[in-house]
mmCIF file of C-alpha atoms in Angstrom:
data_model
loop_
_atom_site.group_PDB
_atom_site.id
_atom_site.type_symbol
_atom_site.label_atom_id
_atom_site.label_comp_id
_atom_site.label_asym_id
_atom_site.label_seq_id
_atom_site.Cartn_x
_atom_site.Cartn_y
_atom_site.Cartn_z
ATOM 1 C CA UNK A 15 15.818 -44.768 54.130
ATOM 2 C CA UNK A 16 15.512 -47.203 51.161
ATOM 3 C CA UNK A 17 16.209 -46.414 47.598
ATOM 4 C CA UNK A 18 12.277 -47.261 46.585
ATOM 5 C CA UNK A 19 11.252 -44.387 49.555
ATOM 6 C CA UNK A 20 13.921 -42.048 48.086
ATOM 7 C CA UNK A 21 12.663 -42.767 44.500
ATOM 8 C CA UNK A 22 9.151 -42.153 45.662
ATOM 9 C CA UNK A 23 10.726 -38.663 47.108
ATOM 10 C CA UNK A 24 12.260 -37.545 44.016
ATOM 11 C CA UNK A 25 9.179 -38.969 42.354
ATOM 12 C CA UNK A 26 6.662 -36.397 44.438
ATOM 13 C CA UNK A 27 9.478 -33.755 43.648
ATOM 14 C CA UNK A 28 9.628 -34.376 39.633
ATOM 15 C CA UNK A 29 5.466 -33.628 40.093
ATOM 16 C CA UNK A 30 5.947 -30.581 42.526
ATOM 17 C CA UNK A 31 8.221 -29.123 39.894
ATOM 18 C CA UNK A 32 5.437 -30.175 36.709
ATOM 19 C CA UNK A 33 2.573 -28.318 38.576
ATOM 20 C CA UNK A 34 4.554 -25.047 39.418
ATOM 21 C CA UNK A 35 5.847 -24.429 35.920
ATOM 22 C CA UNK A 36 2.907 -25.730 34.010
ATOM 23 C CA UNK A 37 0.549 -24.606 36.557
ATOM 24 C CA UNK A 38 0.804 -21.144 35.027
ATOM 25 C CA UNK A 39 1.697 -22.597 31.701
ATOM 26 C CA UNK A 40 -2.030 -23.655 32.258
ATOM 27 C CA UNK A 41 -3.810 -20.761 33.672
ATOM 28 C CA UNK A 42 -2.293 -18.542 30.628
ATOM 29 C CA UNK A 43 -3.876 -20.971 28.207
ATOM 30 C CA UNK A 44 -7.251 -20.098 29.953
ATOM 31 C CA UNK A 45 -6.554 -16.370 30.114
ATOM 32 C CA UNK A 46 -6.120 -16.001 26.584
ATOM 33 C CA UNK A 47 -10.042 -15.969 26.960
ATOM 34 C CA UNK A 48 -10.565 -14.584 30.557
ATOM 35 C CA UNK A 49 -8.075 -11.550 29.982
ATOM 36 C CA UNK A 50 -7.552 -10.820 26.826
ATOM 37 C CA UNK A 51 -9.433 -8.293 25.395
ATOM 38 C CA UNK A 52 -7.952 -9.196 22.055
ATOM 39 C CA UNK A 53 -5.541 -10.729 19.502
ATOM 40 C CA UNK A 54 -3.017 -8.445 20.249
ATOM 41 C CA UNK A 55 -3.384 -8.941 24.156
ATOM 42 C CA UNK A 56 -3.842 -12.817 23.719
ATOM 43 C CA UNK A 57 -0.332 -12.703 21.660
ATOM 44 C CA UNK A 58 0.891 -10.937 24.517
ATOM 45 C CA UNK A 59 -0.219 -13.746 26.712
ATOM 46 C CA UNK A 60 0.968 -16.547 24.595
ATOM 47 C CA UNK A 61 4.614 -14.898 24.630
ATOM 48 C CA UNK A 62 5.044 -14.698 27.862
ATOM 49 C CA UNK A 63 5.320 -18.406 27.651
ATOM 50 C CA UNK A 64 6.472 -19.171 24.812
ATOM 51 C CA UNK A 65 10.327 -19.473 25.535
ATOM 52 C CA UNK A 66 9.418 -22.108 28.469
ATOM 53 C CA UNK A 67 6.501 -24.082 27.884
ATOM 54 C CA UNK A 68 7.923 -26.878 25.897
ATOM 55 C CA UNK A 69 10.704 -26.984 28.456
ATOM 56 C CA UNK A 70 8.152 -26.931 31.146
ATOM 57 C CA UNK A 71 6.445 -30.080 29.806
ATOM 58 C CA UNK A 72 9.795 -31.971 30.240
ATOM 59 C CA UNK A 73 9.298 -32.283 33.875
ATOM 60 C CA UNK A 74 6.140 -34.480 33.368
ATOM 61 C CA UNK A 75 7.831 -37.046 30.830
ATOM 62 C CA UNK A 76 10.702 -37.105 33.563
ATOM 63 C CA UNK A 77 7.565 -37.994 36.038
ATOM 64 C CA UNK A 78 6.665 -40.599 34.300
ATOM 65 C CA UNK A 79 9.687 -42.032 33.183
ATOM 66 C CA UNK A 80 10.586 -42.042 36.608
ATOM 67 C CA UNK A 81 7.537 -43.878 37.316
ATOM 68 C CA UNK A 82 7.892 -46.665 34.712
ATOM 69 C CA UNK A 83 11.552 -47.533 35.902
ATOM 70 C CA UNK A 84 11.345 -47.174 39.908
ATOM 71 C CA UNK A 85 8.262 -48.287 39.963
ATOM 72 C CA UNK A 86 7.174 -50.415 37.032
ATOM 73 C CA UNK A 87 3.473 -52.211 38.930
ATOM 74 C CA UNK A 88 2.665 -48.485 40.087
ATOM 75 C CA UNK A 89 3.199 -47.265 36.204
ATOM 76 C CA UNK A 90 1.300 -50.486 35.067
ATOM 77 C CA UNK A 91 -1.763 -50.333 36.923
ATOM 78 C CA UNK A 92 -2.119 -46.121 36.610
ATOM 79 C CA UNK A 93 -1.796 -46.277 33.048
ATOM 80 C CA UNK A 94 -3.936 -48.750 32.479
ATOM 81 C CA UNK A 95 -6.801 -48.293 35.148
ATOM 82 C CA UNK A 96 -6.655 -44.267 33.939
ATOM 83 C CA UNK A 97 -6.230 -44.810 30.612
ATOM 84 C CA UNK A 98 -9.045 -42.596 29.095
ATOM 85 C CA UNK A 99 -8.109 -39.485 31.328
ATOM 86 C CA UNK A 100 -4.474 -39.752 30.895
ATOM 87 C CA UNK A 101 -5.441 -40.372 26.811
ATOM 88 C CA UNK A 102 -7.101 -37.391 26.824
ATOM 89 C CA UNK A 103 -4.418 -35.335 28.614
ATOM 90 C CA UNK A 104 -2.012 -36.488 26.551
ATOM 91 C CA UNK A 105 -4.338 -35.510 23.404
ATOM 92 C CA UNK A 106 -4.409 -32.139 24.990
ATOM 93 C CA UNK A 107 -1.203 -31.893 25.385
ATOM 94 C CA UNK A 108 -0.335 -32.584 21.840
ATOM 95 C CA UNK A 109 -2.779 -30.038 20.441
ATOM 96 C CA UNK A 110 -1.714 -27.568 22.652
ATOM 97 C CA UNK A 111 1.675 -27.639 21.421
ATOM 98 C CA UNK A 112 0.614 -28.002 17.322
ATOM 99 C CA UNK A 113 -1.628 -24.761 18.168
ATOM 100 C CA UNK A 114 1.383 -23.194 20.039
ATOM 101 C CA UNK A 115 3.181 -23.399 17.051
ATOM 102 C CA UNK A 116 0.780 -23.384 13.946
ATOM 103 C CA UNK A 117 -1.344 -20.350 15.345
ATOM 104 C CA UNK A 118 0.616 -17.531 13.236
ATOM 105 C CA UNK A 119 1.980 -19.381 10.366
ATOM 106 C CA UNK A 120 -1.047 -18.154 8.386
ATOM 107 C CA UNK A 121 -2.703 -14.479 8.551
ATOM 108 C CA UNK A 122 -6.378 -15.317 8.269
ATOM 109 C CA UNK A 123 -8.333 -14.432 11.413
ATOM 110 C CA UNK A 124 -10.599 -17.931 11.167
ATOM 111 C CA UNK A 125 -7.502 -19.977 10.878
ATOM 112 C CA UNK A 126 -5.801 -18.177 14.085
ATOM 113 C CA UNK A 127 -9.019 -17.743 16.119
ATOM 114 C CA UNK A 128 -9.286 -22.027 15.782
ATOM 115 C CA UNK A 129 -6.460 -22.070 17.526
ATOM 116 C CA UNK A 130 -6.837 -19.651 19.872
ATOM 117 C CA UNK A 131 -9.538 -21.986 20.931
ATOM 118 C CA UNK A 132 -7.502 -24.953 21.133
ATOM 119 C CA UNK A 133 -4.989 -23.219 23.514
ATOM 120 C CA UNK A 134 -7.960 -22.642 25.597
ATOM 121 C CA UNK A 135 -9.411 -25.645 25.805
ATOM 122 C CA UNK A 136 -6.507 -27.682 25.813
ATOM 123 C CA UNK A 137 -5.127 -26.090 29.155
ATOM 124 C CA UNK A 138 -8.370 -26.298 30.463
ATOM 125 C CA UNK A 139 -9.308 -29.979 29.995
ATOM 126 C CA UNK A 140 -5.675 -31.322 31.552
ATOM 127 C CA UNK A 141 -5.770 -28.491 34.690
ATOM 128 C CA UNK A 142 -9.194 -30.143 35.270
ATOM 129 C CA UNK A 143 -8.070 -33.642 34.932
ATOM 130 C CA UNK A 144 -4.881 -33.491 36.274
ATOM 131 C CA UNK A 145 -6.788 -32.977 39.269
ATOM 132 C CA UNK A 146 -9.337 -35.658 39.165
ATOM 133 C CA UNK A 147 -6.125 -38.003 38.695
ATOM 134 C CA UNK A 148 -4.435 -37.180 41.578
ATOM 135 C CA UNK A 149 -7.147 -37.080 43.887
ATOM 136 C CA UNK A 150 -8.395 -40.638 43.320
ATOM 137 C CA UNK A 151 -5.000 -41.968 43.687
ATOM 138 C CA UNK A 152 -4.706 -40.162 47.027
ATOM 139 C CA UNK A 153 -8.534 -40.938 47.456
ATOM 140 C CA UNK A 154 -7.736 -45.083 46.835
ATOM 141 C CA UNK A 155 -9.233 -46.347 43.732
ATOM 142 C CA UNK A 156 -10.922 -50.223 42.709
ATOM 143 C CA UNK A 157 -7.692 -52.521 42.469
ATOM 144 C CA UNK A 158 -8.153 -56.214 43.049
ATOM 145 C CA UNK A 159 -5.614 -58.810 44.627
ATOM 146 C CA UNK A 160 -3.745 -59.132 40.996
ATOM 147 C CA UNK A 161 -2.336 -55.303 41.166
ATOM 148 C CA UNK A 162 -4.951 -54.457 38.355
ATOM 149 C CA UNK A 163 -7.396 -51.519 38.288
ATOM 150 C CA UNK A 164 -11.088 -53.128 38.213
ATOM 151 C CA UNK A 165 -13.569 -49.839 38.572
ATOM 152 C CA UNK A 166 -14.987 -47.962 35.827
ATOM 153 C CA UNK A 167 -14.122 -44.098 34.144
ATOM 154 C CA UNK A 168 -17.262 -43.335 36.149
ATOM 155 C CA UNK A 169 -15.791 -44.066 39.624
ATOM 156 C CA UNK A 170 -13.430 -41.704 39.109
ATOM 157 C CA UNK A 171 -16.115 -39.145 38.810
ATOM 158 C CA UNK A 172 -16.808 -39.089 42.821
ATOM 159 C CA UNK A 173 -17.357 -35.472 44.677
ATOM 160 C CA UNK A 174 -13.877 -36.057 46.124
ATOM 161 C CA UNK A 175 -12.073 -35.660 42.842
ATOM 162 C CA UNK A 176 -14.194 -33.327 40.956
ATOM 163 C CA UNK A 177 -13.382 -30.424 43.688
ATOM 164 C CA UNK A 178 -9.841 -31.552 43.302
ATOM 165 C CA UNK A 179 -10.277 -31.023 39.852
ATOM 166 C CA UNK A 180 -11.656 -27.731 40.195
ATOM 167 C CA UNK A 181 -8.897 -26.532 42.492
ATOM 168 C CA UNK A 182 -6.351 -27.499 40.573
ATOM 169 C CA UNK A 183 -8.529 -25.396 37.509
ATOM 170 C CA UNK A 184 -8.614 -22.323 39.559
ATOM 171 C CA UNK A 185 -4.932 -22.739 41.727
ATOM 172 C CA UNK A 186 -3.379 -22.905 38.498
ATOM 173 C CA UNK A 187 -5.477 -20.260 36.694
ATOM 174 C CA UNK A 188 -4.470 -17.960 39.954
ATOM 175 C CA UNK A 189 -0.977 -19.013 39.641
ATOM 176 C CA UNK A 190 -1.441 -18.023 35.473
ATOM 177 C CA UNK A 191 -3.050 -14.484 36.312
ATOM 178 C CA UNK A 192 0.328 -13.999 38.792
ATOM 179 C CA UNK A 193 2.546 -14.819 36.096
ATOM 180 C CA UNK A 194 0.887 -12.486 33.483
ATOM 181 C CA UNK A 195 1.109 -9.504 36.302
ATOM 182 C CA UNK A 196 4.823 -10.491 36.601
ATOM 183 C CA UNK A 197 5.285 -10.362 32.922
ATOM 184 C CA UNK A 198 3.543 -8.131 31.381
ATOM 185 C CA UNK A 199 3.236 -4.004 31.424
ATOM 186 C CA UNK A 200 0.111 -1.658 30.941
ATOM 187 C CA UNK A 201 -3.156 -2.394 30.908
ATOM 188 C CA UNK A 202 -3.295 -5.732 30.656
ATOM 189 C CA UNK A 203 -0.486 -6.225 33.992
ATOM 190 C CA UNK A 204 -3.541 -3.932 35.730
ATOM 191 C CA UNK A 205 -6.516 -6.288 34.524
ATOM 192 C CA UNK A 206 -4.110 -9.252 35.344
ATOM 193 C CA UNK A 207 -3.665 -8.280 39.065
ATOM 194 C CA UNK A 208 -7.599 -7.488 39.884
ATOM 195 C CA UNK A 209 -8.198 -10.516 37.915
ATOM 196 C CA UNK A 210 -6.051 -12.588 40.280
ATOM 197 C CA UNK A 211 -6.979 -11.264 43.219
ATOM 198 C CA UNK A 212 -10.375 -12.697 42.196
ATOM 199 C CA UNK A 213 -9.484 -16.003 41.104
ATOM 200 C CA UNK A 214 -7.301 -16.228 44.635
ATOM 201 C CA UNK A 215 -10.208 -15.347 46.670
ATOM 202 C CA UNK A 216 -12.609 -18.629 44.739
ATOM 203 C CA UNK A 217 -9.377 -20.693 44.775
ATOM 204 C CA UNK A 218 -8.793 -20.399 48.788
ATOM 205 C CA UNK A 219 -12.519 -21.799 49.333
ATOM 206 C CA UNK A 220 -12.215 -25.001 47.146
ATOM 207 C CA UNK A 221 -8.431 -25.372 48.227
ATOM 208 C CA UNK A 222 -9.676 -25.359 51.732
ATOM 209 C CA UNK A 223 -12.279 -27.692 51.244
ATOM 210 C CA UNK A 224 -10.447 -29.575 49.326
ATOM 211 C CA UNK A 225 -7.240 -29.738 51.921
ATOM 212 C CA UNK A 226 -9.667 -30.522 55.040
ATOM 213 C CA UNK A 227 -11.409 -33.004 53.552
ATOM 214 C CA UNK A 228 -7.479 -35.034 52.642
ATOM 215 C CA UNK A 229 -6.672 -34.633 56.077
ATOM 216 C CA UNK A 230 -9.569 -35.607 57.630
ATOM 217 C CA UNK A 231 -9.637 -39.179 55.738
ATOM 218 C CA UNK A 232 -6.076 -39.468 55.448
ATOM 219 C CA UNK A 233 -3.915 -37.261 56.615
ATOM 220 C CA UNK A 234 -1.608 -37.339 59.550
ATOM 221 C CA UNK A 235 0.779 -34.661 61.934
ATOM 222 C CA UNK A 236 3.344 -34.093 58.442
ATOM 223 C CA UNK A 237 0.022 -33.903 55.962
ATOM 224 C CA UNK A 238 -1.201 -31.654 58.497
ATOM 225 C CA UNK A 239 2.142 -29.490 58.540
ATOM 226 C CA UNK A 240 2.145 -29.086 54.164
ATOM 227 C CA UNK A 241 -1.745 -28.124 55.091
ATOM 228 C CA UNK A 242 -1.122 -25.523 57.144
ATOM 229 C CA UNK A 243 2.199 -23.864 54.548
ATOM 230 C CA UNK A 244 -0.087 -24.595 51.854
ATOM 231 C CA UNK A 245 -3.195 -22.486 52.966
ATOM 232 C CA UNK A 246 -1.093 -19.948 54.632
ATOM 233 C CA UNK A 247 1.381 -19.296 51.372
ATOM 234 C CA UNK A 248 -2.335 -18.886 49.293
ATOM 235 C CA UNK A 249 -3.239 -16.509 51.788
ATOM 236 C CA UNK A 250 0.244 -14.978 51.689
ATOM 237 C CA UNK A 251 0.322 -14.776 47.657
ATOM 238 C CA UNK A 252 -3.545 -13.061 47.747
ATOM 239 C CA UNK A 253 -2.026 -10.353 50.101
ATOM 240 C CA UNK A 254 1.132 -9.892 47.864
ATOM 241 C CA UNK A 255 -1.136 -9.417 44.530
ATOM 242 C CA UNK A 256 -3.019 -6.779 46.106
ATOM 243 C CA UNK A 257 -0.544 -5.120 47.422
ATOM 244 C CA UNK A 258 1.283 -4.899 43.840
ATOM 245 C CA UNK A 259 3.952 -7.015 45.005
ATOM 246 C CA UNK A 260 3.854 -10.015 42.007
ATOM 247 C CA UNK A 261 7.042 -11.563 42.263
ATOM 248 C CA UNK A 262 6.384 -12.406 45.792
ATOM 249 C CA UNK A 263 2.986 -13.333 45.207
ATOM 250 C CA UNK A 264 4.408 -15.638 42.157
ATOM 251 C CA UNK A 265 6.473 -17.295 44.613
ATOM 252 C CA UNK A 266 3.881 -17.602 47.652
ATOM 253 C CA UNK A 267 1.201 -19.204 44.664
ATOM 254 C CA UNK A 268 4.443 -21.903 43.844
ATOM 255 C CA UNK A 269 4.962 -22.312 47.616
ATOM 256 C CA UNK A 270 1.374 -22.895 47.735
ATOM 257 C CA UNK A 271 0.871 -25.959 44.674
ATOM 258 C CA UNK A 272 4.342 -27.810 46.297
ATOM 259 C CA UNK A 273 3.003 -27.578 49.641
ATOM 260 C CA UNK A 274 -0.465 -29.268 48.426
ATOM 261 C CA UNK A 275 1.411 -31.451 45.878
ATOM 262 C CA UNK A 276 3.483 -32.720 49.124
ATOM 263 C CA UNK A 277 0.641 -33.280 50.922
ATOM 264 C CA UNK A 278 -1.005 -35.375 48.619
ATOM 265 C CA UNK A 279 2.285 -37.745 48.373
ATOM 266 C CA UNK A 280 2.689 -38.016 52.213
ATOM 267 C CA UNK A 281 -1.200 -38.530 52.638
ATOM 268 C CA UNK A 282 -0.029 -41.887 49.950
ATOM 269 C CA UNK A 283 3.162 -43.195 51.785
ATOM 270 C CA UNK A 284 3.788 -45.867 51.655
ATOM 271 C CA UNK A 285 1.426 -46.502 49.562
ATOM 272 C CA UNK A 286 1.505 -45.622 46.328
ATOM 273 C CA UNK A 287 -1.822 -46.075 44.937
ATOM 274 C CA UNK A 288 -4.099 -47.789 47.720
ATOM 275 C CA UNK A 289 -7.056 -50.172 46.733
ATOM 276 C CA UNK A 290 -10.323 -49.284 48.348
ATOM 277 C CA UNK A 291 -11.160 -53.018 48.439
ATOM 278 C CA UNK A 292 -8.852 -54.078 50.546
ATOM 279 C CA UNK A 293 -6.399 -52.622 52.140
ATOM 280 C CA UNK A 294 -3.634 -55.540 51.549
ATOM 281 C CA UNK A 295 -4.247 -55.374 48.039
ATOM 282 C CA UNK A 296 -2.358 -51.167 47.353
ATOM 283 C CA UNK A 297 0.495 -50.705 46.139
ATOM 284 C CA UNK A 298 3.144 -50.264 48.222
ATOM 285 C CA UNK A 299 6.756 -48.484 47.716
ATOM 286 C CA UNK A 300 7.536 -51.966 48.609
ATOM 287 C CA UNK A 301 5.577 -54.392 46.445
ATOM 288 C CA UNK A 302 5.644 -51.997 43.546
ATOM 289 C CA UNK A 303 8.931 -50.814 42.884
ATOM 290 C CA UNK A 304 12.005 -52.220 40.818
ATOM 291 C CA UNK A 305 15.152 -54.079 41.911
ATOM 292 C CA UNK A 306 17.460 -52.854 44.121
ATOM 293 C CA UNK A 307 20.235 -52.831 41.268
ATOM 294 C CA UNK A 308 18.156 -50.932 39.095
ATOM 295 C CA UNK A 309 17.159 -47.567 41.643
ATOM 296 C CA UNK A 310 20.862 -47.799 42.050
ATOM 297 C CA UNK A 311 21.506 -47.058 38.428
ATOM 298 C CA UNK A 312 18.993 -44.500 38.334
ATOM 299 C CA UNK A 313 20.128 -42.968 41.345
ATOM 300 C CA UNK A 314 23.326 -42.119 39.739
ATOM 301 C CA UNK A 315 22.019 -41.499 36.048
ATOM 302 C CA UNK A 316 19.956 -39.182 38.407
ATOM 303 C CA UNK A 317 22.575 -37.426 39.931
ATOM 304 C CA UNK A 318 24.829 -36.614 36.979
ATOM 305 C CA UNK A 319 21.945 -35.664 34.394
ATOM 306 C CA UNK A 320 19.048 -33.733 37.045
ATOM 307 C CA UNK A 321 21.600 -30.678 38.185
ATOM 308 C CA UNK A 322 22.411 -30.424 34.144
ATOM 309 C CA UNK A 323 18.970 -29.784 33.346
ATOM 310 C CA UNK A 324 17.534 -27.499 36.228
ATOM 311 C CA UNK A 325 20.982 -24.984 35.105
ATOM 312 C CA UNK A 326 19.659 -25.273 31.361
ATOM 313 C CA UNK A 327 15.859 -24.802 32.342
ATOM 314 C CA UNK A 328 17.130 -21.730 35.018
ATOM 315 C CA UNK A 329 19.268 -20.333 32.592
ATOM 316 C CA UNK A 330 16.142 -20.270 29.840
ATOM 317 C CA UNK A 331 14.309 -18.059 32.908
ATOM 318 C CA UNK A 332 16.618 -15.634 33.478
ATOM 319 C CA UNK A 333 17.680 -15.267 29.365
ATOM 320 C CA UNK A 334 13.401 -14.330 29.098
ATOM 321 C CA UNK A 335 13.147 -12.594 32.171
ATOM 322 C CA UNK A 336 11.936 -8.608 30.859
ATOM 323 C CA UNK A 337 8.037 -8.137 30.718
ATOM 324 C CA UNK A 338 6.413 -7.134 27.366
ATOM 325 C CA UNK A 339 3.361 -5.764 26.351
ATOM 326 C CA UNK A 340 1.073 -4.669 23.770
ATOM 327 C CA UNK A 341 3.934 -2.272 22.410
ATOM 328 C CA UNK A 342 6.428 -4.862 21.615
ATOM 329 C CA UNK A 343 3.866 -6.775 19.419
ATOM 330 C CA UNK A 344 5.635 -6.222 15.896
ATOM 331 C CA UNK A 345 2.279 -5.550 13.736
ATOM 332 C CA UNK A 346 0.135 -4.336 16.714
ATOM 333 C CA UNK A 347 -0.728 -0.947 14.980
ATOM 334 C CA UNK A 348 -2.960 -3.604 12.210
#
């Protein structure tokens, strides 16, 4: 195996890990309006990830750093043919972190209820288009003989990416409604788990869909294989939420976003974004990626500084582990 296939490994592994912790870093922004019942509950909510979320986020700037060095014609033409959508995530993105930490600096119920909204929306709009992204880039998108994206924002509206956008809405709101179960007590751990069980059910039809339809226009025996662990684990994690058993069904909902994340990569090798003009004009792991000399570096810049920061981020975990609730919310009895 070459260095530019084991980049574009660690590359699919740096997004597997982004979409399992911000999944439900996601689907709690949306549940501050699906399950909470009220400020109280919704600060409830908002501390469950509060200790991680920033930390969570540093996963996708690895991604893309990644990206940029390994494979610098890949980073080009994404960021430049998705421009608006990955503008707007990143505007997301920035909100969401400014409402994160502005929401309780001042008492007044207009001024925390604004952002409130923001949190919403802004976990929303990315688990929506993170979606849409990654399905025209498995899908193939307009790039001509000169590496450079030539279609429209509009093309990337096709049926194809708009269900993956809404599975990755509702796999990561699931994935958020497990989370809250696993971290919460009372009422709200109740509401989360029926609430769940719901979203699991609505996300196993558009996953489905969604998985078939990959295979059937690109997959092959391996893309068939992450299929097969991804639908099962979904089913798996829907039977361990009803049964009261979240942690499992926590880990059976992460099982289930790497297994479709890994699809979606080995559907693309060795491509890594194909051109639905012509074949001979995608990106390849081969015609896209840096100098020898230069995955070597990173390979070892890799090794040293990647087992540092998975302790750090694991340690964080297990330091926030306990559940709260609507008790341990200092001024809850106002």
């Amino acid at each position: 195996m070459e260095l530019h296939d084991i980049w574009f490994v660690l590359i699919a592994v740096l997004w597997i890990g982004y979409f399992f912790l911000e999944g439900f870093d996601f689907g709690i922004g949306v549940l501050t309006k699906l399950l909470a019942r009220d400020r109280v509950e919704k600060r409830v909510l908002i501390n469950t990830i509060g200790p991680v979320w920033d930390g969570n986020e540093v996963w996708l700037l690895t991604a893309g750093g990644a990206t940029f060095a390994a494979f610098p014609e890949w980073y080009a033409t994404l960021f430049s043919g998705f421009y608006l959508p990955l503008l707007v995530i990143l505007i997301c993105l920035i909100v969401r972190g400014v409402a994160f930490e502005y929401r309780a600096k001042r008492p007044e119920e207009r001024w925390q209820t604004n952002w409130e909204h923001a949190i919403f929306w802004t976990s929303l709009i990315p688990a929506v288009m993170w979606g849409v992204a990654f399905a025209n880039i498995t899908r193939g998108v307009k790039i001509d003989a000169h590496k450079e994206y030539v279609g429209s924002f509009g093309d990337l509206l096709n049926p194809y990416a708009i269900l993956g956008g809404l599975v990755t809405l509702t796999l990561f709101t699931f994935h958020g409604a497990v989370f809250a179960s696993l971290k919460t007590v009372g009422d709200i751990r109740v509401r989360a788990r029926k609430l769940a069980l719901g979203l699991g059910l609505g996300t196993a039809v558009l996953a489905l869909g969604f998985l078939l339809w990959t295979q059937a226009d690109n997959g092959d025996g391996k893309s068939l294989v992450a299929m097969i662990v991804a639908v099962v684990a979904l089913l798996g994690a829907i039977g361990a939420i009803k049964a009261g058993r979240e942690g499992w069904s926590f880990a059976l909902s992460g099982i289930t976003i790497a297994a479709a994340v890994a699809m979606l990569f080995l559907t693309l090798f060795p491509n890594v974004m194909p051109s639905s003009l012509n074949e001979e004009w995608s990106l390849t792991v081969t015609n896209a990626s840096s100098s020898p000399y230069t995955l070597k570096i990173m390979t070892w810049c890799a090794v040293i500084a990647a087992p540092v920061v998975m302790l750090y981020q694991a340690w964080t975990y297990w330091v926030f582990r306990k559940r709260i609730g609507t008790q341990h919310i200092a001024d809850a009895a106002h």
